[in-house]
Structure formats: structure tokens, C-alpha cells
């Protein structure tokens, strides 16, 4: 109150003046005043006006379209020189190459150049089973391309060591999670590799394996046809059956539908069973035994393909299906029961190479980097599939054993044992469709790729592998220029 009275008294003491002297109006005041008003009160309008002016300027004076050198996102993976590989007779590959026109067109470029010099936008990609054999190599390629990669793995067959070299990279995330439990992620692409592919694993619990692919057929049947109460019939089977890949497939397809992501299913050549057609084309329906000892895996994958196509047709989910043939390379499980890993491990341990039957059964073997290239081309392409991804080079089991002998130990013995039930007699992919529509074919021969696998196995078998994944920089990858 005192302050107010003092102020009033001060005003009262001022001498009154009858004269009025207005300040002269400055010539630029009429322009500055609206500018100050826009800057203080109408910031959004000011920004929009600026954008409009910039648009007009860039339209009248377009930016120079002169190209500048840039790296090919596909070229950095697995390239090595002859000195790095230490494999005699293996040619050195260039670490960089120019991007293909087809790839640039897919990225939205015109005339072979990215508009306005903008770089390719990185994608958010989830890889289920990304710590496993194939998954970890796929992660390497995606990281080299500049994508943000999320690995989801429960480490049932995967190994943390396979992806440790990406720890600390801000574009890499590892989530220990079982895909049978829902997971909320915002992603652009889903590579669904989470599935035990080894005979040791899927024969250990065949009921769990087959249900992992087909149980949600029964789930929906019980819930939507016979009533919600029938759901408990499914639970009665075994609560553990949900902790497998088919419920995981359901979750991943649901995630793809929810966020609009593209979904790639890794199926298998086992869907052809013991084929009567040779080589096998994608339109061949197979010759399968639905009650055999191997049927849990074969029929489970066939069911998974059906589910993926149902989501594609019924829910407009972008789906890609790859039928993978025998694959080998570094990071394979040493004792997973597959023939290449069996032979290599036995030869390194000075054990006899076990050949089942007469050894005349045939298989085709592709190196893991060739498979990864095929998976990425399939995902980026516009064709649903299914596509055969395999190396058409065909070997009998006896021929394979002799190649392993030549590579590791020429004195290794070969031991014959009775053949297993339902073992396919012949297996060879027809990759005409992949060549024509994806522009893909394998580049690494068995005699080129096997030494790299042997090097990795030798390090792990004899325990001299250092922390991390040293093989990440030595895996060969042949790409066309």
C-alpha cells in the first residue's frame, strides 16, 4: 500500500504540461511491426511462409543432379581378400561395387541416382532366431546395410557369441524373448527364422515340434467353431506346446498385420518329402509320409506355409516364403545332427565319418552367405513365393564324405551304418524361378565354402576361439557387380 501511495505522490508532484509533442514515425516502422508480430505471435505462419519461399526458390533454381560416390549397402558384408581368408585357391573379392540400377529403383531412385542426394532410409527389422546359425549371418548383412536390427531369440539353439560383435552399436538390439509370448515392436520387416531345424532338436520332442506350427488351427477351431469352453482341450495337451514356434508364428503374423510389416517365413525343402520329381520345382506338392518319424518337421513347415498364405489372402499381410535347402557354414551347431556338421566334427576329432545306408543318397549344399543373399532379395522383391533357395550342385553322401576327407584329413575312415527311416533318396532344387524373378543364384561352391566352416569348427572344437565372433570378417560372399 505504501508503495502504491508513493507512486501516486510521485505522479502528483510532476508538473503538468499542456503541450503535446508526438514522436516522428520512422519510415521502416510499418514493415517491422508486422514482422515482429509474426515472429512473436504467429510463428507457425512464419514457418509456413518460409517453406513456401524455399519451395519456389528450389523450383526455379533446381539443385545440381551431379552424382557423388557412395557405398553400396550390399557390398560390405563378408568381403575379404585372399590374405584374410587363408584359403588357397580362393579368389579375392572387391569390397565395394556400384549399386545396381534395379536396387536403386527399389529404393525410389530415378535414372540410377537417389533424388536430391538423399541416402537410403534405414529400415527397422526384427529377426526372430537372430542369434542362430542362419539368423546371425542375416543380422550381419542387415547391419552392414545400415538398418536398425532387433534380434529376438530365446537361445534354445542360438548363441549370444554369434552376435556379440554388434554389442554397443546403437542400431542393434538383442531381446531375450520367446516368440510364443506376444511382443510389441514397431518394425518394417520381420524375418521369422525361429525354429529348431536340426534333427536332434525336432526328433527330441516331435509332438512339440508339430504343434509349434499347427496348434493354432486347433486353437481357432475350438474358440470360433465349437465355443470358447473347448479351448481347455488344447491346454490339456501340454502347456509347454505353446512355448514353440507355431504360436510364435501366430504372434509374428499378428505383429505384421498390426504394424503393416512385411513378413518372411523360412520354410524348408522337407516339404517335398521323399520327392518323386527331380529336381524339385515350387509347384511340386511333394511325396510325404504324414506318420513317419520325420513328419513332425515336414508337416509342421507345410502347415506354416498354409498359415502365412491365409494371412496374406485374408488379412492382406505382405508375405514372402522361402524353401531352404541344405545349408552349411560357420556358426553351425557342432553336434546338431546334420550331415555336413557331422562329417566335419568327426574328421576334426579323428573319428570315422558315419555314412548311413549305401551313401548314394543325394543332397545339394549351399553356403550360408548365398542363402542370406537370397532371403534379402526375396524380402525386397515383389513376389510372394514360395521360392527354392539352394545350390543345385548335387553330391552323394559318399562324395561329400570324400570332400571332407580331402579338406581335413585324407586318412579319415568312412564307416557305413544302416539307413534311418524315411530318409529322402534325392534332393536337388530347381532354382529357375529364383533366377528369373529375384536375379539370385548361389556363388560359393562346396570346395570354396567348406574350408571356412572347417576353420570355425576347428576354433570351437579345440577351444581356441577368442571372445566375440572373429568369423564375421572372414565369411566369403560373392556378389555380381
Tab-separated table of C-alpha atoms in Angstrom:
chain	number	residue	atom	x	y	z
A	1	UNK	CA	0.000	0.000	0.000
A	2	UNK	CA	2.841	2.294	0.882
A	3	UNK	CA	4.460	1.608	-2.424
A	4	UNK	CA	1.256	2.487	-4.214
A	5	UNK	CA	0.867	5.778	-2.307
A	6	UNK	CA	4.442	6.751	-3.005
A	7	UNK	CA	3.932	6.191	-6.690
A	8	UNK	CA	0.794	8.286	-6.695
A	9	UNK	CA	2.501	11.058	-4.815
A	10	UNK	CA	5.337	10.967	-7.291
A	11	UNK	CA	2.921	11.334	-10.151
A	12	UNK	CA	1.149	14.185	-8.445
A	13	UNK	CA	4.390	16.078	-7.990
A	14	UNK	CA	5.171	16.072	-11.703
A	15	UNK	CA	4.451	19.371	-13.429
A	16	UNK	CA	1.595	19.274	-15.838
A	17	UNK	CA	2.230	20.331	-19.387
A	18	UNK	CA	-0.346	21.441	-21.848
A	19	UNK	CA	1.916	20.828	-24.802
A	20	UNK	CA	1.927	17.504	-26.790
A	21	UNK	CA	4.934	16.529	-28.876
A	22	UNK	CA	4.342	13.281	-30.853
A	23	UNK	CA	7.438	11.257	-31.949
A	24	UNK	CA	8.074	11.212	-35.681
A	25	UNK	CA	7.056	7.921	-37.370
A	26	UNK	CA	10.080	6.015	-38.678
A	27	UNK	CA	9.837	5.028	-42.352
A	28	UNK	CA	10.503	1.286	-41.750
A	29	UNK	CA	8.119	1.002	-38.793
A	30	UNK	CA	5.187	-0.085	-40.981
A	31	UNK	CA	7.209	-3.136	-42.146
A	32	UNK	CA	8.974	-4.032	-38.889
A	33	UNK	CA	5.823	-4.058	-36.797
A	34	UNK	CA	4.047	-6.869	-38.710
A	35	UNK	CA	7.319	-8.818	-38.832
A	36	UNK	CA	7.658	-8.598	-35.050
A	37	UNK	CA	4.049	-9.674	-34.718
A	38	UNK	CA	4.589	-12.737	-36.906
A	39	UNK	CA	7.769	-13.723	-35.054
A	40	UNK	CA	6.153	-13.407	-31.631
A	41	UNK	CA	2.526	-14.355	-32.149
A	42	UNK	CA	2.363	-16.232	-35.471
A	43	UNK	CA	5.445	-18.479	-35.506
A	44	UNK	CA	3.694	-21.294	-37.381
A	45	UNK	CA	2.522	-18.930	-40.113
A	46	UNK	CA	6.065	-17.557	-40.381
A	47	UNK	CA	7.473	-21.087	-40.815
A	48	UNK	CA	4.904	-21.917	-43.495
A	49	UNK	CA	5.728	-18.749	-45.379
A	50	UNK	CA	9.412	-19.669	-45.217
A	51	UNK	CA	8.720	-23.136	-46.572
A	52	UNK	CA	6.696	-21.670	-49.423
A	53	UNK	CA	9.510	-19.278	-50.319
A	54	UNK	CA	12.085	-22.082	-50.201
A	55	UNK	CA	9.902	-24.250	-52.423
A	56	UNK	CA	9.642	-21.513	-55.011
A	57	UNK	CA	13.403	-20.910	-54.915
A	58	UNK	CA	14.302	-24.600	-55.328
A	59	UNK	CA	11.746	-24.939	-58.116
A	60	UNK	CA	13.170	-22.027	-60.073
A	61	UNK	CA	16.798	-22.934	-59.314
A	62	UNK	CA	16.901	-26.750	-59.124
A	63	UNK	CA	19.729	-28.438	-57.259
A	64	UNK	CA	22.523	-29.911	-59.334
A	65	UNK	CA	21.995	-33.596	-60.029
A	66	UNK	CA	25.684	-34.370	-60.292
A	67	UNK	CA	26.256	-37.720	-58.661
A	68	UNK	CA	28.706	-38.321	-55.858
A	69	UNK	CA	30.340	-41.562	-54.826
A	70	UNK	CA	28.620	-43.564	-52.137
A	71	UNK	CA	28.857	-47.041	-50.678
A	72	UNK	CA	26.765	-49.962	-51.786
A	73	UNK	CA	24.865	-51.272	-48.741
A	74	UNK	CA	25.166	-54.809	-50.070
A	75	UNK	CA	28.918	-54.747	-50.559
A	76	UNK	CA	30.273	-54.522	-47.030
A	77	UNK	CA	29.225	-57.917	-45.773
A	78	UNK	CA	31.600	-60.767	-45.615
A	79	UNK	CA	34.009	-59.424	-48.189
A	80	UNK	CA	37.561	-60.466	-47.747
A	81	UNK	CA	40.819	-60.546	-49.571
A	82	UNK	CA	42.866	-63.611	-50.261
A	83	UNK	CA	45.184	-62.654	-47.389
A	84	UNK	CA	42.257	-62.553	-44.944
A	85	UNK	CA	40.719	-65.840	-45.994
A	86	UNK	CA	43.843	-68.021	-45.802
A	87	UNK	CA	42.084	-70.451	-48.149
A	88	UNK	CA	44.357	-71.489	-51.007
A	89	UNK	CA	42.925	-71.069	-54.473
A	90	UNK	CA	40.041	-68.891	-53.325
A	91	UNK	CA	39.885	-65.652	-55.322
A	92	UNK	CA	39.914	-62.264	-53.688
A	93	UNK	CA	36.739	-60.234	-53.967
A	94	UNK	CA	36.280	-56.500	-54.204
A	95	UNK	CA	34.967	-54.895	-51.041
A	96	UNK	CA	32.997	-52.225	-52.881
A	97	UNK	CA	30.892	-52.207	-56.013
A	98	UNK	CA	28.461	-49.851	-57.672
A	99	UNK	CA	24.809	-50.291	-56.721
A	100	UNK	CA	22.712	-51.942	-59.365
A	101	UNK	CA	20.041	-49.973	-61.175
A	102	UNK	CA	17.437	-52.484	-60.022
A	103	UNK	CA	18.324	-51.879	-56.378
A	104	UNK	CA	18.257	-48.101	-56.775
A	105	UNK	CA	14.854	-48.289	-58.441
A	106	UNK	CA	13.569	-50.277	-55.483
A	107	UNK	CA	14.846	-47.540	-53.190
A	108	UNK	CA	12.876	-44.945	-55.179
A	109	UNK	CA	15.688	-43.519	-57.286
A	110	UNK	CA	15.262	-42.415	-60.869
A	111	UNK	CA	17.841	-42.598	-63.598
A	112	UNK	CA	20.151	-44.599	-61.345
A	113	UNK	CA	20.507	-41.739	-58.822
A	114	UNK	CA	18.917	-41.105	-55.449
A	115	UNK	CA	16.783	-37.917	-55.658
A	116	UNK	CA	18.352	-34.762	-54.170
A	117	UNK	CA	21.359	-36.774	-52.991
A	118	UNK	CA	19.406	-38.319	-50.130
A	119	UNK	CA	20.737	-41.501	-48.572
A	120	UNK	CA	18.742	-44.698	-48.383
A	121	UNK	CA	16.404	-44.713	-45.416
A	122	UNK	CA	17.296	-47.447	-42.945
A	123	UNK	CA	14.607	-49.929	-42.015
A	124	UNK	CA	13.624	-51.314	-38.636
A	125	UNK	CA	13.952	-55.069	-38.989
A	126	UNK	CA	13.233	-57.815	-36.472
A	127	UNK	CA	14.927	-61.194	-36.885
A	128	UNK	CA	13.475	-63.980	-34.774
A	129	UNK	CA	16.098	-66.608	-34.111
A	130	UNK	CA	18.696	-63.989	-34.973
A	131	UNK	CA	21.316	-65.489	-32.652
A	132	UNK	CA	21.222	-68.801	-34.501
A	133	UNK	CA	23.252	-70.127	-37.406
A	134	UNK	CA	21.489	-68.519	-40.379
A	135	UNK	CA	19.926	-65.692	-38.383
A	136	UNK	CA	23.232	-64.287	-37.146
A	137	UNK	CA	24.627	-64.089	-40.683
A	138	UNK	CA	21.444	-62.345	-41.810
A	139	UNK	CA	21.876	-59.854	-38.973
A	140	UNK	CA	25.419	-59.129	-40.182
A	141	UNK	CA	24.135	-58.264	-43.653
A	142	UNK	CA	21.303	-56.076	-42.375
A	143	UNK	CA	23.629	-54.185	-40.049
A	144	UNK	CA	26.124	-53.644	-42.876
A	145	UNK	CA	23.293	-52.237	-44.978
A	146	UNK	CA	22.547	-49.614	-42.333
A	147	UNK	CA	19.285	-50.979	-40.949
A	148	UNK	CA	18.207	-50.958	-37.323
A	149	UNK	CA	18.076	-54.619	-36.317
A	150	UNK	CA	16.211	-56.162	-33.403
A	151	UNK	CA	17.144	-59.763	-32.622
A	152	UNK	CA	14.555	-61.803	-30.745
A	153	UNK	CA	15.908	-65.130	-29.502
A	154	UNK	CA	15.373	-67.445	-26.533
A	155	UNK	CA	18.831	-69.036	-27.003
A	156	UNK	CA	17.434	-72.557	-27.215
A	157	UNK	CA	19.674	-73.233	-30.216
A	158	UNK	CA	21.117	-69.743	-30.736
A	159	UNK	CA	24.298	-68.442	-29.142
A	160	UNK	CA	24.960	-64.953	-27.841
A	161	UNK	CA	28.515	-65.231	-29.171
A	162	UNK	CA	27.128	-65.176	-32.718
A	163	UNK	CA	26.035	-61.546	-32.383
A	164	UNK	CA	28.384	-60.211	-29.705
A	165	UNK	CA	30.366	-58.216	-32.241
A	166	UNK	CA	27.338	-55.920	-32.642
A	167	UNK	CA	27.105	-55.077	-28.936
A	168	UNK	CA	27.489	-51.343	-28.448
A	169	UNK	CA	26.139	-50.486	-31.885
A	170	UNK	CA	23.184	-48.100	-31.416
A	171	UNK	CA	21.403	-49.711	-34.378
A	172	UNK	CA	21.447	-53.162	-32.784
A	173	UNK	CA	19.189	-54.534	-30.071
A	174	UNK	CA	19.117	-58.032	-28.597
A	175	UNK	CA	15.992	-59.174	-26.770
A	176	UNK	CA	15.968	-62.472	-24.938
A	177	UNK	CA	12.389	-63.429	-25.569
A	178	UNK	CA	10.404	-66.483	-26.593
A	179	UNK	CA	8.265	-65.592	-29.582
A	180	UNK	CA	5.405	-67.671	-28.217
A	181	UNK	CA	4.799	-64.709	-25.921
A	182	UNK	CA	3.419	-61.560	-27.585
A	183	UNK	CA	5.869	-58.759	-28.175
A	184	UNK	CA	5.124	-55.167	-29.171
A	185	UNK	CA	7.530	-53.695	-31.697
A	186	UNK	CA	7.308	-51.063	-34.417
A	187	UNK	CA	9.107	-52.597	-37.388
A	188	UNK	CA	9.104	-52.530	-41.175
A	189	UNK	CA	10.184	-56.116	-41.866
A	190	UNK	CA	10.014	-59.420	-40.000
A	191	UNK	CA	12.349	-62.303	-40.788
A	192	UNK	CA	10.867	-65.290	-38.971
A	193	UNK	CA	13.669	-67.815	-38.528
A	194	UNK	CA	12.849	-69.019	-35.018
A	195	UNK	CA	12.570	-72.770	-35.485
A	196	UNK	CA	14.769	-75.731	-34.497
A	197	UNK	CA	15.912	-77.124	-37.847
A	198	UNK	CA	18.223	-79.822	-36.536
A	199	UNK	CA	17.037	-83.461	-36.469
A	200	UNK	CA	18.487	-83.733	-32.967
A	201	UNK	CA	16.169	-80.976	-31.763
A	202	UNK	CA	12.945	-81.757	-33.577
A	203	UNK	CA	13.173	-85.522	-33.022
A	204	UNK	CA	13.766	-84.922	-29.329
A	205	UNK	CA	10.177	-83.704	-28.961
A	206	UNK	CA	8.219	-84.379	-32.172
A	207	UNK	CA	4.833	-83.547	-30.634
A	208	UNK	CA	6.102	-80.166	-29.549
A	209	UNK	CA	7.577	-79.538	-32.983
A	210	UNK	CA	4.442	-80.294	-34.989
A	211	UNK	CA	2.216	-78.402	-32.584
A	212	UNK	CA	4.580	-75.486	-32.832
A	213	UNK	CA	3.338	-74.993	-36.404
A	214	UNK	CA	-0.228	-76.257	-36.397
A	215	UNK	CA	-1.721	-75.836	-32.955
A	216	UNK	CA	-3.415	-72.539	-33.623
A	217	UNK	CA	-5.569	-74.270	-36.256
A	218	UNK	CA	-6.963	-76.223	-33.336
A	219	UNK	CA	-6.974	-73.058	-31.246
A	220	UNK	CA	-9.206	-71.164	-33.661
A	221	UNK	CA	-11.328	-74.224	-34.328
A	222	UNK	CA	-12.045	-74.634	-30.641
A	223	UNK	CA	-12.696	-70.960	-29.981
A	224	UNK	CA	-14.714	-69.917	-33.009
A	225	UNK	CA	-16.436	-73.112	-34.092
A	226	UNK	CA	-17.049	-75.220	-31.014
A	227	UNK	CA	-17.062	-72.476	-28.419
A	228	UNK	CA	-14.698	-70.841	-26.011
A	229	UNK	CA	-15.003	-73.644	-23.499
A	230	UNK	CA	-13.319	-76.073	-25.890
A	231	UNK	CA	-10.122	-74.045	-25.582
A	232	UNK	CA	-9.286	-76.019	-22.471
A	233	UNK	CA	-8.980	-79.126	-24.616
A	234	UNK	CA	-5.951	-77.514	-26.232
A	235	UNK	CA	-4.488	-76.585	-22.867
A	236	UNK	CA	-4.941	-80.211	-21.806
A	237	UNK	CA	-2.393	-81.345	-24.394
A	238	UNK	CA	0.520	-79.700	-22.590
A	239	UNK	CA	1.181	-76.101	-21.599
A	240	UNK	CA	4.706	-76.417	-22.954
A	241	UNK	CA	3.493	-76.837	-26.516
A	242	UNK	CA	2.771	-73.118	-26.609
A	243	UNK	CA	6.445	-72.391	-25.973
A	244	UNK	CA	7.323	-73.314	-29.548
A	245	UNK	CA	7.345	-71.780	-32.952
A	246	UNK	CA	3.815	-72.020	-34.243
A	247	UNK	CA	2.358	-69.887	-31.560
A	248	UNK	CA	5.389	-67.746	-32.296
A	249	UNK	CA	4.401	-67.740	-35.960
A	250	UNK	CA	0.929	-66.629	-34.914
A	251	UNK	CA	2.402	-63.800	-32.861
A	252	UNK	CA	4.721	-62.681	-35.646
A	253	UNK	CA	1.977	-62.768	-38.270
A	254	UNK	CA	-0.234	-60.822	-35.874
A	255	UNK	CA	2.535	-58.280	-35.383
A	256	UNK	CA	2.986	-57.947	-39.141
A	257	UNK	CA	-0.741	-57.371	-39.557
A	258	UNK	CA	-0.881	-54.821	-36.753
A	259	UNK	CA	2.046	-52.641	-37.829
A	260	UNK	CA	1.865	-53.261	-41.578
A	261	UNK	CA	5.245	-55.004	-41.751
A	262	UNK	CA	6.391	-57.405	-44.439
A	263	UNK	CA	6.750	-60.980	-43.151
A	264	UNK	CA	9.211	-63.586	-44.442
A	265	UNK	CA	8.754	-67.234	-43.464
A	266	UNK	CA	11.728	-69.562	-43.727
A	267	UNK	CA	10.271	-72.885	-44.809
A	268	UNK	CA	12.242	-75.938	-45.906
A	269	UNK	CA	12.886	-78.394	-48.708
A	270	UNK	CA	11.491	-81.019	-46.342
A	271	UNK	CA	8.002	-80.052	-47.529
A	272	UNK	CA	8.759	-82.132	-50.641
A	273	UNK	CA	9.266	-85.255	-48.522
A	274	UNK	CA	10.934	-88.068	-50.479
A	275	UNK	CA	10.338	-86.471	-53.887
A	276	UNK	CA	9.378	-88.410	-56.991
A	277	UNK	CA	10.166	-85.382	-59.153
A	278	UNK	CA	13.802	-84.450	-59.629
A	279	UNK	CA	14.873	-81.687	-59.369
A	280	UNK	CA	12.060	-80.199	-57.326
A	281	UNK	CA	10.137	-77.143	-58.512
A	282	UNK	CA	7.970	-74.947	-56.314
A	283	UNK	CA	4.756	-76.243	-57.899
A	284	UNK	CA	5.543	-79.822	-56.854
A	285	UNK	CA	3.330	-80.822	-53.912
A	286	UNK	CA	5.672	-83.450	-52.581
A	287	UNK	CA	5.647	-87.114	-51.593
A	288	UNK	CA	5.296	-87.127	-47.833
A	289	UNK	CA	4.637	-89.624	-45.082
A	290	UNK	CA	2.419	-87.882	-42.526
A	291	UNK	CA	3.060	-90.517	-39.830
A	292	UNK	CA	6.818	-91.043	-40.211
A	293	UNK	CA	9.486	-90.234	-37.651
A	294	UNK	CA	10.461	-87.094	-39.586
A	295	UNK	CA	6.889	-85.952	-40.191
A	296	UNK	CA	6.736	-83.577	-37.250
A	297	UNK	CA	9.112	-81.203	-39.008
A	298	UNK	CA	7.903	-81.759	-42.582
A	299	UNK	CA	4.198	-81.373	-41.850
A	300	UNK	CA	4.818	-78.537	-39.438
A	301	UNK	CA	6.509	-76.472	-42.126
A	302	UNK	CA	3.780	-77.252	-44.637
A	303	UNK	CA	1.260	-76.001	-42.105
A	304	UNK	CA	3.302	-72.856	-41.520
A	305	UNK	CA	3.194	-72.074	-45.241
A	306	UNK	CA	-0.578	-72.510	-45.194
A	307	UNK	CA	-0.915	-70.110	-42.288
A	308	UNK	CA	1.240	-67.494	-43.957
A	309	UNK	CA	-0.791	-67.684	-47.160
A	310	UNK	CA	-4.049	-67.473	-45.204
A	311	UNK	CA	-2.860	-64.255	-43.571
A	312	UNK	CA	-1.812	-62.974	-46.978
A	313	UNK	CA	-5.145	-63.730	-48.630
A	314	UNK	CA	-7.412	-62.983	-45.679
A	315	UNK	CA	-5.690	-60.089	-43.915
A	316	UNK	CA	-3.606	-58.580	-46.754
A	317	UNK	CA	-0.353	-59.199	-44.895
A	318	UNK	CA	2.687	-58.886	-47.155
A	319	UNK	CA	4.171	-62.382	-47.026
A	320	UNK	CA	7.290	-63.962	-48.503
A	321	UNK	CA	8.024	-67.709	-48.354
A	322	UNK	CA	11.467	-69.274	-48.809
A	323	UNK	CA	12.028	-73.030	-49.058
A	324	UNK	CA	15.570	-73.513	-47.824
A	325	UNK	CA	17.693	-76.456	-48.926
A	326	UNK	CA	20.687	-77.857	-47.032
A	327	UNK	CA	22.862	-75.011	-45.773
A	328	UNK	CA	26.294	-75.071	-44.155
A	329	UNK	CA	28.851	-72.582	-42.903
A	330	UNK	CA	30.430	-71.048	-39.809
A	331	UNK	CA	28.379	-70.891	-36.587
A	332	UNK	CA	26.539	-74.145	-37.233
A	333	UNK	CA	25.903	-76.152	-34.087
A	334	UNK	CA	28.705	-78.694	-33.920
A	335	UNK	CA	26.553	-81.657	-32.873
A	336	UNK	CA	23.208	-80.772	-34.418
A	337	UNK	CA	22.906	-83.991	-36.429
A	338	UNK	CA	23.100	-82.538	-39.934
A	339	UNK	CA	25.379	-84.343	-42.327
A	340	UNK	CA	27.916	-81.592	-43.080
A	341	UNK	CA	28.442	-80.662	-39.441
A	342	UNK	CA	28.609	-84.354	-38.508
A	343	UNK	CA	31.329	-85.097	-41.053
A	344	UNK	CA	33.399	-82.013	-40.196
A	345	UNK	CA	33.216	-82.582	-36.432
A	346	UNK	CA	34.045	-86.279	-36.798
A	347	UNK	CA	37.038	-85.578	-39.037
A	348	UNK	CA	38.409	-82.954	-36.652
A	349	UNK	CA	38.032	-85.335	-33.711
A	350	UNK	CA	39.760	-88.134	-35.635
A	351	UNK	CA	36.575	-90.199	-35.624
A	352	UNK	CA	35.240	-92.276	-38.548
A	353	UNK	CA	32.861	-90.439	-40.875
A	354	UNK	CA	29.442	-92.027	-40.448
A	355	UNK	CA	27.624	-92.721	-43.722
A	356	UNK	CA	24.107	-94.123	-43.426
A	357	UNK	CA	22.928	-96.648	-45.993
A	358	UNK	CA	24.968	-97.125	-49.148
A	359	UNK	CA	25.874	-93.437	-49.354
A	360	UNK	CA	24.110	-92.926	-52.679
A	361	UNK	CA	21.506	-90.535	-51.304
A	362	UNK	CA	21.986	-87.097	-52.833
A	363	UNK	CA	21.764	-83.614	-51.377
A	364	UNK	CA	22.682	-80.118	-52.526
A	365	UNK	CA	24.610	-77.834	-50.192
A	366	UNK	CA	24.623	-74.032	-50.230
A	367	UNK	CA	26.924	-71.749	-48.290
A	368	UNK	CA	25.197	-69.571	-45.715
A	369	UNK	CA	26.101	-66.256	-47.387
A	370	UNK	CA	24.348	-67.367	-50.576
A	371	UNK	CA	21.223	-68.167	-48.587
A	372	UNK	CA	21.269	-64.800	-46.819
A	373	UNK	CA	21.546	-63.023	-50.160
A	374	UNK	CA	18.528	-64.962	-51.405
A	375	UNK	CA	16.475	-64.159	-48.309
A	376	UNK	CA	17.180	-60.447	-48.630
A	377	UNK	CA	16.357	-60.385	-52.327
A	378	UNK	CA	13.114	-62.206	-51.618
A	379	UNK	CA	12.167	-59.778	-48.861
A	380	UNK	CA	12.925	-56.731	-51.026
A	381	UNK	CA	11.194	-58.154	-54.089
A	382	UNK	CA	7.539	-58.079	-55.053
A	383	UNK	CA	6.869	-61.818	-55.296
A	384	UNK	CA	5.247	-63.875	-52.550
A	385	UNK	CA	6.758	-67.217	-53.477
A	386	UNK	CA	7.404	-69.853	-52.432
A	387	UNK	CA	10.947	-69.809	-53.766
A	388	UNK	CA	13.516	-72.594	-53.665
A	389	UNK	CA	16.766	-71.280	-52.182
A	390	UNK	CA	19.519	-73.832	-52.600
A	391	UNK	CA	22.598	-74.780	-54.562
A	392	UNK	CA	21.759	-77.095	-57.481
A	393	UNK	CA	25.187	-78.726	-57.187
A	394	UNK	CA	24.324	-82.317	-56.227
A	395	UNK	CA	26.517	-84.633	-54.131
A	396	UNK	CA	26.024	-88.155	-52.836
A	397	UNK	CA	26.741	-88.681	-49.153
A	398	UNK	CA	29.808	-90.687	-50.092
A	399	UNK	CA	31.083	-87.874	-52.325
A	400	UNK	CA	30.545	-85.378	-49.514
A	401	UNK	CA	32.497	-87.573	-47.117
A	402	UNK	CA	35.398	-87.686	-49.567
A	403	UNK	CA	35.389	-83.885	-49.955
A	404	UNK	CA	35.595	-83.585	-46.157
A	405	UNK	CA	38.453	-86.073	-46.180
A	406	UNK	CA	40.337	-84.007	-48.749
A	407	UNK	CA	39.764	-80.809	-46.776
A	408	UNK	CA	40.582	-82.025	-43.258
A	409	UNK	CA	42.194	-85.460	-43.055
A	410	UNK	CA	42.879	-87.695	-46.074
A	411	UNK	CA	43.390	-90.622	-43.686
A	412	UNK	CA	39.944	-90.350	-42.087
A	413	UNK	CA	37.976	-93.588	-42.190
A	414	UNK	CA	34.422	-93.949	-43.506
A	415	UNK	CA	32.016	-96.112	-41.534
A	416	UNK	CA	28.738	-97.388	-43.000
A	417	UNK	CA	25.650	-97.835	-40.834
A	418	UNK	CA	22.019	-98.816	-41.518
A	419	UNK	CA	19.997	-96.002	-43.007
A	420	UNK	CA	17.396	-94.114	-40.999
A	421	UNK	CA	13.677	-94.369	-41.676
A	422	UNK	CA	12.121	-92.028	-44.253
A	423	UNK	CA	15.475	-90.652	-45.370
A	424	UNK	CA	14.871	-88.954	-48.762
A	425	UNK	CA	16.772	-90.576	-51.617
A	426	UNK	CA	17.307	-87.424	-53.683
A	427	UNK	CA	17.106	-83.710	-53.028
A	428	UNK	CA	18.007	-81.011	-55.531
A	429	UNK	CA	16.374	-77.607	-56.049
A	430	UNK	CA	15.168	-76.186	-59.319
A	431	UNK	CA	16.042	-72.509	-58.869
A	432	UNK	CA	14.765	-71.260	-62.227
A	433	UNK	CA	12.079	-69.189	-60.521
A	434	UNK	CA	14.585	-67.510	-58.187
A	435	UNK	CA	16.913	-66.749	-61.094
A	436	UNK	CA	14.191	-65.157	-63.197
A	437	UNK	CA	12.237	-63.239	-60.550
A	438	UNK	CA	14.873	-62.494	-57.910
A	439	UNK	CA	18.016	-62.440	-60.006
A	440	UNK	CA	19.573	-64.812	-57.475
A	441	UNK	CA	21.767	-67.849	-57.758
A	442	UNK	CA	24.436	-69.288	-55.434
A	443	UNK	CA	28.049	-68.249	-55.981
A	444	UNK	CA	30.088	-70.253	-53.445
A	445	UNK	CA	30.913	-73.855	-54.305
A	446	UNK	CA	31.249	-76.604	-51.714
A	447	UNK	CA	35.021	-76.707	-52.059
A	448	UNK	CA	35.199	-72.927	-51.558
A	449	UNK	CA	32.899	-72.692	-48.568
A	450	UNK	CA	33.845	-75.843	-46.669
A	451	UNK	CA	37.315	-74.574	-45.579
A	452	UNK	CA	35.691	-71.546	-43.920
A	453	UNK	CA	33.352	-73.812	-41.986
A	454	UNK	CA	36.260	-76.067	-41.013
A	455	UNK	CA	38.200	-73.065	-39.693
A	456	UNK	CA	35.283	-72.045	-37.478
A	457	UNK	CA	34.691	-75.602	-36.247
A	458	UNK	CA	38.383	-76.086	-35.504
A	459	UNK	CA	38.386	-72.978	-33.318
A	460	UNK	CA	35.339	-74.122	-31.366
A	461	UNK	CA	36.172	-77.814	-31.099
A	462	UNK	CA	39.655	-77.151	-29.760
A	463	UNK	CA	38.620	-74.130	-27.702
A	464	UNK	CA	40.928	-71.502	-29.184
A	465	UNK	CA	38.230	-69.083	-30.296
A	466	UNK	CA	38.552	-65.625	-28.825
A	467	UNK	CA	35.713	-63.695	-27.326
A	468	UNK	CA	33.343	-62.346	-29.959
A	469	UNK	CA	32.888	-63.533	-33.495
A	470	UNK	CA	36.097	-63.309	-35.460
A	471	UNK	CA	34.459	-65.154	-38.331
A	472	UNK	CA	32.233	-62.144	-39.003
A	473	UNK	CA	35.024	-60.557	-41.023
A	474	UNK	CA	36.180	-63.683	-42.863
A	475	UNK	CA	32.994	-65.128	-44.297
A	476	UNK	CA	33.156	-65.044	-48.060
A	477	UNK	CA	30.388	-63.522	-50.124
A	478	UNK	CA	30.424	-63.479	-53.905
A	479	UNK	CA	28.119	-60.885	-55.447
A	480	UNK	CA	27.651	-59.864	-59.024
A	481	UNK	CA	28.847	-56.428	-59.957
